[in-house]
Structure formats: C-alpha cells, structure tokens
PDB file of C-alpha atoms and ligand atoms in Angstrom:
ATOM      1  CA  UNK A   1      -2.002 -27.174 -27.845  1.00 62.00           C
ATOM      2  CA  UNK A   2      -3.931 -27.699 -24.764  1.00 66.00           C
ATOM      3  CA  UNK A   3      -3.926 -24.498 -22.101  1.00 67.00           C
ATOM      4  CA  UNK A   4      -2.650 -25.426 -18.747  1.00 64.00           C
ATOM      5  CA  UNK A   5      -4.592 -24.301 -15.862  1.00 63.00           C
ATOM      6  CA  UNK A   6      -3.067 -23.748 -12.892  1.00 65.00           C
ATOM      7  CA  UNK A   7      -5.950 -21.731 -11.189  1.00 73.00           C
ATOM      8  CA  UNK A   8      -3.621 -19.643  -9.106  1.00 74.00           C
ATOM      9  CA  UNK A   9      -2.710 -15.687  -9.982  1.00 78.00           C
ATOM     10  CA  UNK A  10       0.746 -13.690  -8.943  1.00 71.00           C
ATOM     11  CA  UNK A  11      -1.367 -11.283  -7.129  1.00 73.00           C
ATOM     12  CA  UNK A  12      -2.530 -14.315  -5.087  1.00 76.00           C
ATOM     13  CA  UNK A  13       0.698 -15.907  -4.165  1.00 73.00           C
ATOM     14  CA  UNK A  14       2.124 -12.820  -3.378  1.00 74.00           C
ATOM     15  CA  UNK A  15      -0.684 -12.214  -1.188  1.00 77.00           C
ATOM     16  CA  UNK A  16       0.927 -15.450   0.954  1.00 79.00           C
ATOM     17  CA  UNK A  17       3.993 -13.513   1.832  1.00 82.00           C
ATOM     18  CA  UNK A  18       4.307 -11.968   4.951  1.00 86.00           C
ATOM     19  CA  UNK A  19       6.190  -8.452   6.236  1.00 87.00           C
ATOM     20  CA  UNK A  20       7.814  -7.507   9.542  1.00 90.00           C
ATOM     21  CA  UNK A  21       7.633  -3.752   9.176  1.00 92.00           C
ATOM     22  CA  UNK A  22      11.067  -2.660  11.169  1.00 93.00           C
ATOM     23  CA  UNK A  23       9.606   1.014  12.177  1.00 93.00           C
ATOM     24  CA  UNK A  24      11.692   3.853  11.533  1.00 93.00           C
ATOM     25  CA  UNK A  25      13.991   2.137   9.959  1.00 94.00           C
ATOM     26  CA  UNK A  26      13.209   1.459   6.482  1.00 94.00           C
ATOM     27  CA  UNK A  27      16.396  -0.598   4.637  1.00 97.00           C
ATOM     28  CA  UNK A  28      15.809   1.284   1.428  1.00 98.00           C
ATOM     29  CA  UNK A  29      16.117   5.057   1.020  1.00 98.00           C
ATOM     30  CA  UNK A  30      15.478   7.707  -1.541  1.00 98.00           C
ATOM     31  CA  UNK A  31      18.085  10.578  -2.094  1.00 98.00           C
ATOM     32  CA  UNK A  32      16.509  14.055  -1.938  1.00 97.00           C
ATOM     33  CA  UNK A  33      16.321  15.347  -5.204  1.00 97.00           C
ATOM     34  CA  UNK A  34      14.010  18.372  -7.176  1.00 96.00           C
ATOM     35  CA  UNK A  35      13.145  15.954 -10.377  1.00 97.00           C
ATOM     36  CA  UNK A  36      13.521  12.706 -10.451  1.00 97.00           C
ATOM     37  CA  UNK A  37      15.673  11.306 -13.129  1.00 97.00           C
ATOM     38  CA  UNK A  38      14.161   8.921 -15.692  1.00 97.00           C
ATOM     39  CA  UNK A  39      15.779   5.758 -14.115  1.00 97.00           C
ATOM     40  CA  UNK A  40      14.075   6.874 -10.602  1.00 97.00           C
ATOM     41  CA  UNK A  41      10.820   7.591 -12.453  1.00 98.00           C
ATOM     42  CA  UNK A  42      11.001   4.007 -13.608  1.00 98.00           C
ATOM     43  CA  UNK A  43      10.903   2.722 -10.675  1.00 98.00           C
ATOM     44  CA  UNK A  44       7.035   3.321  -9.705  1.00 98.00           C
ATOM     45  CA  UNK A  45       6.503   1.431 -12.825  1.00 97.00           C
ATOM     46  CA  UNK A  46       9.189  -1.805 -12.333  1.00 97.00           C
ATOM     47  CA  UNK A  47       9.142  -2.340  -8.842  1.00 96.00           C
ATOM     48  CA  UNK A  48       6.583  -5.629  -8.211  1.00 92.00           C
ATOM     49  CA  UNK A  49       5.694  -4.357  -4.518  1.00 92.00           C
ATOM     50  CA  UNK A  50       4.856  -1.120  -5.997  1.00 94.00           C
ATOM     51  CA  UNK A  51       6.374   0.203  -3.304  1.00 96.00           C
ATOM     52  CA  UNK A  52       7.628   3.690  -4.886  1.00 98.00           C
ATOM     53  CA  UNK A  53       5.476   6.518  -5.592  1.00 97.00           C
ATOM     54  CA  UNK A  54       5.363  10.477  -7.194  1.00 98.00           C
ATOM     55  CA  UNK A  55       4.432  12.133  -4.209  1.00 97.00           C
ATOM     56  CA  UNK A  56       2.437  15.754  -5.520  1.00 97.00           C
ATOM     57  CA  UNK A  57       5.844  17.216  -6.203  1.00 97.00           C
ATOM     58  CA  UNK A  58       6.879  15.163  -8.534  1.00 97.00           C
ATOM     59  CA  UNK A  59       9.751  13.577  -6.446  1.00 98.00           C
ATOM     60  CA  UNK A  60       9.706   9.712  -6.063  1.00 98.00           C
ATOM     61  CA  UNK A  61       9.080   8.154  -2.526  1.00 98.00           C
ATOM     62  CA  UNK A  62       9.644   4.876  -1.387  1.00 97.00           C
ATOM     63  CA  UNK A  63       7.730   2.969   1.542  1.00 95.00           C
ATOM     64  CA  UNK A  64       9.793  -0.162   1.688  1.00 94.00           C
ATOM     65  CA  UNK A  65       6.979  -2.007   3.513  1.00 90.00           C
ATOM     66  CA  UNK A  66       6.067  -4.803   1.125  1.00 89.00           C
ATOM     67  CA  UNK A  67       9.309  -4.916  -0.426  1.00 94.00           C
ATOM     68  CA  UNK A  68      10.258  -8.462  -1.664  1.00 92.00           C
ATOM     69  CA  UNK A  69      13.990  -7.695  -1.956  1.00 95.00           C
ATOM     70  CA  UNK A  70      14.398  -8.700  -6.153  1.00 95.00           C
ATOM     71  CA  UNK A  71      17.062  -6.139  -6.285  1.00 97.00           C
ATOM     72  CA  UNK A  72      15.467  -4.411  -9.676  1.00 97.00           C
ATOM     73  CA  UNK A  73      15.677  -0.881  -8.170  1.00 98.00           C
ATOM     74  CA  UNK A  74      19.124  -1.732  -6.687  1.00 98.00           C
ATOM     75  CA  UNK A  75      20.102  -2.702  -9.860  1.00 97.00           C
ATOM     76  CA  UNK A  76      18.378   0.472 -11.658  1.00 97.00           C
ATOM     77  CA  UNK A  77      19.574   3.237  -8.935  1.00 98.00           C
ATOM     78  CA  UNK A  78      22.167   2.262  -6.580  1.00 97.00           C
ATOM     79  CA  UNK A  79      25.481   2.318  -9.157  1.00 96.00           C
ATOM     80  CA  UNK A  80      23.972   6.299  -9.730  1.00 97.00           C
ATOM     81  CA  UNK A  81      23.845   6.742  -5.728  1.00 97.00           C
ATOM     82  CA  UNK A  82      20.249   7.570  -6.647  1.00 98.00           C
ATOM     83  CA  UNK A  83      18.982   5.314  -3.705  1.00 98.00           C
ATOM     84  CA  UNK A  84      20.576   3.606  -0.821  1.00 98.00           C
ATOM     85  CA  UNK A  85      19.962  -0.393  -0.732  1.00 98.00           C
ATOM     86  CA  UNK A  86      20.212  -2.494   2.464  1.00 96.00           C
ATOM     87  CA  UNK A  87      18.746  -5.742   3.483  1.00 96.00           C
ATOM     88  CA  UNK A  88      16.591  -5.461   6.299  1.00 96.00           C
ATOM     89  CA  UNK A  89      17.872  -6.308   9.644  1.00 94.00           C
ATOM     90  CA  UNK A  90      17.653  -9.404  10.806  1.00 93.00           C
ATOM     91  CA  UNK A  91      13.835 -10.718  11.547  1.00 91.00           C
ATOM     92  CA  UNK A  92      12.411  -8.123   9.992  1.00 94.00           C
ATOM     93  CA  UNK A  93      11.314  -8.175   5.949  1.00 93.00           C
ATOM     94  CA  UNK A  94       9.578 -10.106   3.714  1.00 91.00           C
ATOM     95  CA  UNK A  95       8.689 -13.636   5.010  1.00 88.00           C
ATOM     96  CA  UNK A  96       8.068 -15.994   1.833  1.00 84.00           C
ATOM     97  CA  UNK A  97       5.785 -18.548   2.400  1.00 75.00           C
ATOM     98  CA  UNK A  98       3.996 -20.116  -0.375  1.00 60.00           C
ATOM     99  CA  UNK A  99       4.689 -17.244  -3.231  1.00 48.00           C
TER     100      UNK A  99
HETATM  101  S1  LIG B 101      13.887  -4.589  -4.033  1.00 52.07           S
HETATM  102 FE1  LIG B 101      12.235  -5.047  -5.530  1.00 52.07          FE
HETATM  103  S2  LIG B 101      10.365  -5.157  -4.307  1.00 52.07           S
HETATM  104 FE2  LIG B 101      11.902  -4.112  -3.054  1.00 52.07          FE
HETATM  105  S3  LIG B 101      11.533  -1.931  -3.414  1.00 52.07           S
HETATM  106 FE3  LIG B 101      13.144  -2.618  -4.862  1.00 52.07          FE
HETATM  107  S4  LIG B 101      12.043  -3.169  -6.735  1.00 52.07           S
HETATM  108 FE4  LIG B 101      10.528  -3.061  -5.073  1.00 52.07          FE
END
C-alpha cells in the first residue's frame, strides 16, 4: 500500500496557533494539594500543550498559556474538584489558525 505524504508534522501546525495571554488571570487553576493524586499526575503526561508541570515538590502546576482548550484535563480532574476549568474570557486564548 502506497505511504501518503503529507509533509506537514503536529508540532508544526500547532506551531500556527496563536495565544492571547490574559495576565493574572489564568482560566484554569490547580487546587493546592501536598501529593498529587494519580489522575493530576497524569496530566503532565496527557495534556497536548504540555502545559502542566511537577514543580520540585512534587505538586502539579499549571501555566495555562498555550492551552488549546480539548477539555482532556477537564474531563480527567474537574468531576474530583481537583482543578477548576473556565474558558478564557472573551479575546483572550488560543487563536486557531491553520492547526
Ligand atoms: S484543556 Fe487541553 S490543552 Fe488546555 S490545559 Fe487542559 S489538557 Fe492542556
């Protein structure tokens, strides 16, 4: 079967989106916690924007800058109250262009 070529990687579409930081006001928010649960801990390995992170602690961090709102780690965390999930405000957020 022939291979189809398309000549164009995810990390370079995604490299076409754009993202109006809204400063001090991130729309996606850790809850404090001592160790993060395993569902949490997932999170710095699911998330596409790789926007969470073990900070030297061990506690997971988010910087929502980047974030392409897919909803995986609102699926994964909010129903446990684990994070809090809001779309940014208005004008701010990802801008998709070509991805
Ligand atoms: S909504 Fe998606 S891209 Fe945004 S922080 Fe959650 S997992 Fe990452």
């Amino acid at each position: 079967m022939p291979r189809i070529e398309t000549g164009v990687r995810v990390e370079d579409k995604l490299f076409q989106n754009r993202y109006m930081v809204d400063t001090g006001r991130p729309h996606i928010t850790v809850k404090p916690h001592d160790k993060p649960s395993p569902n949490l801990l997932a999170l710095t390995r699911v998330c596409p924007a790789k926007c969470y992170e073990q900070n030297e602690r061990g506690q997971v961090e988010i910087t929502a800058d980047g974030c392409m709102e897919c909803g995986t780690c609102r699926v994964l965390c909010e129903p446990s109250g684990e994070i809090e999930w809001n779309y940014p405000r208005g004008g701010f957020g990802v801008l998709f262009k070509f991805g």
